[in-house]
Coordinates of C-alpha atoms in Angstrom, one line a residue:
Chain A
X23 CA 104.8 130.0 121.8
X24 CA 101.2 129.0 121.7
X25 CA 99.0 130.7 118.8
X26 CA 96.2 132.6 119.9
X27 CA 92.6 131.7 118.4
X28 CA 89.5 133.5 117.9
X29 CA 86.9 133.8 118.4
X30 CA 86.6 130.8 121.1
X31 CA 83.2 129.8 119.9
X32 CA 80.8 130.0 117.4
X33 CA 77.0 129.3 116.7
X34 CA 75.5 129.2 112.7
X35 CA 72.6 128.7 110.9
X36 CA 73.7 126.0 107.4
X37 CA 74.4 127.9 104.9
X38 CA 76.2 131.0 107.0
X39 CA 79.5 132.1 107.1
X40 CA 82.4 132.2 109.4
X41 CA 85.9 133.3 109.9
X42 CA 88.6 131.9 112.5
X43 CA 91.3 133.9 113.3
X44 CA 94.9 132.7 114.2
X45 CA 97.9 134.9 115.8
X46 CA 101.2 133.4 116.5
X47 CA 104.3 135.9 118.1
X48 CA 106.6 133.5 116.1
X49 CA 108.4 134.1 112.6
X50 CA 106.3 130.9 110.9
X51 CA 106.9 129.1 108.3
X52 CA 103.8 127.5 107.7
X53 CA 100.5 127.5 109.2
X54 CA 98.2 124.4 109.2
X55 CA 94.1 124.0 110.0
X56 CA 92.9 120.6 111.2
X57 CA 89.3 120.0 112.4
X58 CA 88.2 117.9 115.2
X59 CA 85.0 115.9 116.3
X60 CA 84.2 114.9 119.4
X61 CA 86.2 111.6 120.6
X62 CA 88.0 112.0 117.0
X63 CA 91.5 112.4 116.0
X64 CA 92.5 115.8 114.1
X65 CA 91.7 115.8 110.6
X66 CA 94.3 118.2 108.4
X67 CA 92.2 120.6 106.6
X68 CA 95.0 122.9 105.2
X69 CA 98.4 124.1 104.8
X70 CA 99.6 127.6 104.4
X71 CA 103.2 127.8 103.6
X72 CA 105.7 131.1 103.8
X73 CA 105.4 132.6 100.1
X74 CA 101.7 131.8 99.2
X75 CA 100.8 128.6 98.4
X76 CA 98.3 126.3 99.7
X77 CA 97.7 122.9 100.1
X78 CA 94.4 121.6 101.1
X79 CA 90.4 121.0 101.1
X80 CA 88.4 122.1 97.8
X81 CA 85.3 123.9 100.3
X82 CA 87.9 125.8 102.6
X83 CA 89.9 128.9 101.9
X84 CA 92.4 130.7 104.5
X85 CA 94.9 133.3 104.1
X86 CA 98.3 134.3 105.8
X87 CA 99.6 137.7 106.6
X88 CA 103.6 136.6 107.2
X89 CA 104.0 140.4 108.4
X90 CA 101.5 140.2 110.6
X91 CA 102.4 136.0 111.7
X92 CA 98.4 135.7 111.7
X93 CA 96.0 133.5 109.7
X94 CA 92.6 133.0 108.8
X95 CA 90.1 130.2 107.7
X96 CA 87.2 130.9 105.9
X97 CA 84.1 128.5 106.3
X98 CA 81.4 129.7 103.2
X99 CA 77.8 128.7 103.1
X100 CA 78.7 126.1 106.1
X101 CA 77.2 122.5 106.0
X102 CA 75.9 121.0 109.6
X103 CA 79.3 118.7 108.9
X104 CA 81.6 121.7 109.1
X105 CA 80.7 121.4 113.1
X106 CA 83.5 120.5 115.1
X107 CA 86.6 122.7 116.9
X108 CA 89.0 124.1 114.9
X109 CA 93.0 124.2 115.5
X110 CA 94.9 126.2 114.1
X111 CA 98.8 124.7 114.1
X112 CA 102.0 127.2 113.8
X113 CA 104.9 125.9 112.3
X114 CA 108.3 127.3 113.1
X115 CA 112.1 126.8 113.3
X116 CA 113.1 125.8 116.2
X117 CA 117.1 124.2 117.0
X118 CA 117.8 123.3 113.9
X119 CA 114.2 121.6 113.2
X120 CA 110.6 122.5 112.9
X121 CA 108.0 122.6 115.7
X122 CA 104.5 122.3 115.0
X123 CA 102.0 124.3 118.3
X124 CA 98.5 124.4 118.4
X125 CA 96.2 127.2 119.6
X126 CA 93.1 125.9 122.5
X127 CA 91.0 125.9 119.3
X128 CA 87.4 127.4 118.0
X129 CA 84.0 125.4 118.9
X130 CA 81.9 125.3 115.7
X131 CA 78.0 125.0 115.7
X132 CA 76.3 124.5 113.3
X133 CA 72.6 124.5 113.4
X134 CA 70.0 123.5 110.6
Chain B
X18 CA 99.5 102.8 104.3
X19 CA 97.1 102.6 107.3
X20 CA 97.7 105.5 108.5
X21 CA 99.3 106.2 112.4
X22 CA 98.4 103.8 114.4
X23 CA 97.8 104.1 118.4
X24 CA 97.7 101.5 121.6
X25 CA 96.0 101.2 123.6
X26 CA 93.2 103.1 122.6
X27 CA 92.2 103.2 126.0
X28 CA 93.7 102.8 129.3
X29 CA 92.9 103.2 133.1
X30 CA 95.3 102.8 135.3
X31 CA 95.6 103.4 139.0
X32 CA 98.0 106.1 140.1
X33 CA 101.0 105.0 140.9
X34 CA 101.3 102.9 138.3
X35 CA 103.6 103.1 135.5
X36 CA 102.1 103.0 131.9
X37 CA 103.5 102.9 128.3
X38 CA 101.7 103.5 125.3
X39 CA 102.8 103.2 121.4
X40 CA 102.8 104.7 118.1
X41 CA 103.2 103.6 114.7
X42 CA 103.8 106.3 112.6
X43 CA 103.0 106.4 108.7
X44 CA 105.9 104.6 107.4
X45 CA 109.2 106.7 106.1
X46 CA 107.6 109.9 107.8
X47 CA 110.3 110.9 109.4
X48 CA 108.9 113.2 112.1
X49 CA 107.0 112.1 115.2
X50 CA 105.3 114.1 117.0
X51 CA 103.5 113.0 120.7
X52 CA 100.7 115.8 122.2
X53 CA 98.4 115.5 125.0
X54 CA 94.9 116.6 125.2
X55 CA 92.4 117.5 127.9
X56 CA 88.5 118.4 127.3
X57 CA 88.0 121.7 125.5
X58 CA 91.8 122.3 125.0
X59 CA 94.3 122.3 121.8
X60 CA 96.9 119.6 121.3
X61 CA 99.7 120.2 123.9
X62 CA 103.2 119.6 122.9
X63 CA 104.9 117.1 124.1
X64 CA 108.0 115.9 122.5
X65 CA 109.1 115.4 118.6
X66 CA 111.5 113.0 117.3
X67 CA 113.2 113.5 114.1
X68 CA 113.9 109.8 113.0
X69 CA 115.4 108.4 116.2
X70 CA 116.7 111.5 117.5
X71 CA 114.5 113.4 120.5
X72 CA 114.7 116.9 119.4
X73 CA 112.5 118.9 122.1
X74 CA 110.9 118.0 125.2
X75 CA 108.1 120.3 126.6
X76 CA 109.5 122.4 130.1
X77 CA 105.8 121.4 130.8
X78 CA 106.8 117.5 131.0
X79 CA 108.4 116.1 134.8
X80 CA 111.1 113.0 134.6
X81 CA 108.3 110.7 134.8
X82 CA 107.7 111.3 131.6
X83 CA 110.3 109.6 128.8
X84 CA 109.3 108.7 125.0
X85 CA 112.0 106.8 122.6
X86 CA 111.5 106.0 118.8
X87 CA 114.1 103.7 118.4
X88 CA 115.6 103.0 114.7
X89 CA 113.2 105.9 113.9
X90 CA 110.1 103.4 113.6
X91 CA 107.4 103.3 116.2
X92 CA 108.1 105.2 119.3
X93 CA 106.6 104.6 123.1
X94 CA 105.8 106.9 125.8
X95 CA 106.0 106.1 129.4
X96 CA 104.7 107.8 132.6
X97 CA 105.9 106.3 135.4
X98 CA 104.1 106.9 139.2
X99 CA 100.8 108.4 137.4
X100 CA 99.1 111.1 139.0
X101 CA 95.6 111.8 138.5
X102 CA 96.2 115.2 136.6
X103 CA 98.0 112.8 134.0
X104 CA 94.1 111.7 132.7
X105 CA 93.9 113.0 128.9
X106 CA 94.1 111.6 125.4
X107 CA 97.7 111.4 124.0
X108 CA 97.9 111.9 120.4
X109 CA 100.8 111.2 118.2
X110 CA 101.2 112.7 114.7
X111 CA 103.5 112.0 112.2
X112 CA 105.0 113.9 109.0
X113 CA 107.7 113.8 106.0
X114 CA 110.8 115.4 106.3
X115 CA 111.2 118.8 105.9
X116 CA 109.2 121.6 106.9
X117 CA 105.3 122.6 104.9
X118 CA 104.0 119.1 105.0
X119 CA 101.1 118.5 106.8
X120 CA 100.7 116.1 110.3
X121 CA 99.0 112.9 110.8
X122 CA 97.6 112.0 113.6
X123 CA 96.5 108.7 115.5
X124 CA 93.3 108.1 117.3
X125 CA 94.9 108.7 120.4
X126 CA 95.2 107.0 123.8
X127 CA 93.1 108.0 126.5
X128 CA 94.3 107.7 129.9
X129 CA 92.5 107.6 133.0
X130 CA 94.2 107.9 136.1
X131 CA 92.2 106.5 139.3

């Protein structure tokens, strides 16, 4: 049930890009994208729901393939603040009700 | 709103011991969520409570481990006779109803089993 990140880690230079990668073997419904620093809670960064729309943060794009079940966040012209890991959560129906599972994550760097 | 609250935010405990820790989710979010976290790992499922009803518990949880949410407000989680492998932040997130809405999560607990 678990999504399956990638890559695992990731080292930039400020103002480089980077892409993280989410697969899920589950029909989803939504997909979400929350960022976490070290000895912090999970911060929501974005929702992506079945159908195409989006919910979250100005700076950050992502996509979903609902064919495919994968999903992928887009970090442009990164800041040192975009450091932190990255989870990726996969919503889907479960019983009667939703269940939200998170992927291990993606370790972002980034250097001045 | 203050957002989900968490206690302890710390606790050590020797194993053995039984210990209980509490949420306080954003109020009328109806969905309560309760993971577990260990160093360079994802938020591991726990257990989720639609108001006060449990709807899943993780295969990955023993019987020492119970969590209520009782009139669909706050909701505890015990583990009784810790082991040391129990040492790992518990989060709890909370959400609306329905599906699409995004989860908010507490500071955490972090236990440390000696």
């Amino acid at each position: 049930q678990q999504p399956v990140q990638s890559p695992q880690a990731v080292i930039l230079r400020e103002g480089e890009d980077a892409v993280i990668n989410c697969s899920s073997s589950k029909a989803l419904y939504s997909v979400h994208w929350y960022r976490q620093k070290h000895g912090e809670a999970p911060v929501f960064l974005m929702i992506l729901l079945k159908g195409g729309e989006q919910k979250g943060h100005e700076k950050i794009s992502a996509s979903f393939n609902e064919k495919k079940q994968q999903s992928s966040l887009y970090l442009t012209a990164s800041q040192l603040s975009y450091s932190g890991t990255y989870f990726c959560g996969t919503e889907f129906m479960m019983d009667s009700s939703y269940k939200l599972i998170f992927g291990s994550g993606t370790r972002l760097l980034v250097r001045p | 709103d203050t957002g989900v609250s968490q206690n302890p935010r710390h606790k050590i405990t020797k194993r053995g011991q039984n210990v209980t820790f509490r949420c306080d989710p954003i109020s009328e979010h109806n969905r309560l969520y309760w993971y577990r976290q260990t160093l360079g790992q994802g938020p591991e499922f726990l257990t989720y409570f639609q108001n006060e009803a449990q709807l899943e518990k993780s295969r990955l949880l023993s019987d020492r481990f119970s969590a209520e949410r009782p009139k669909g407000s706050f909701s505890t989680l015990e583990i009784q006779r810790t082991e040391q492998g129990d040492s790992a932040m518990y989060l709890c997130a909370s959400s609306p109803q329905g599906g699409y809405t995004e989860a908010f999560f507490g500071q955490g607990t972090r236990l440390t089993v000696v």
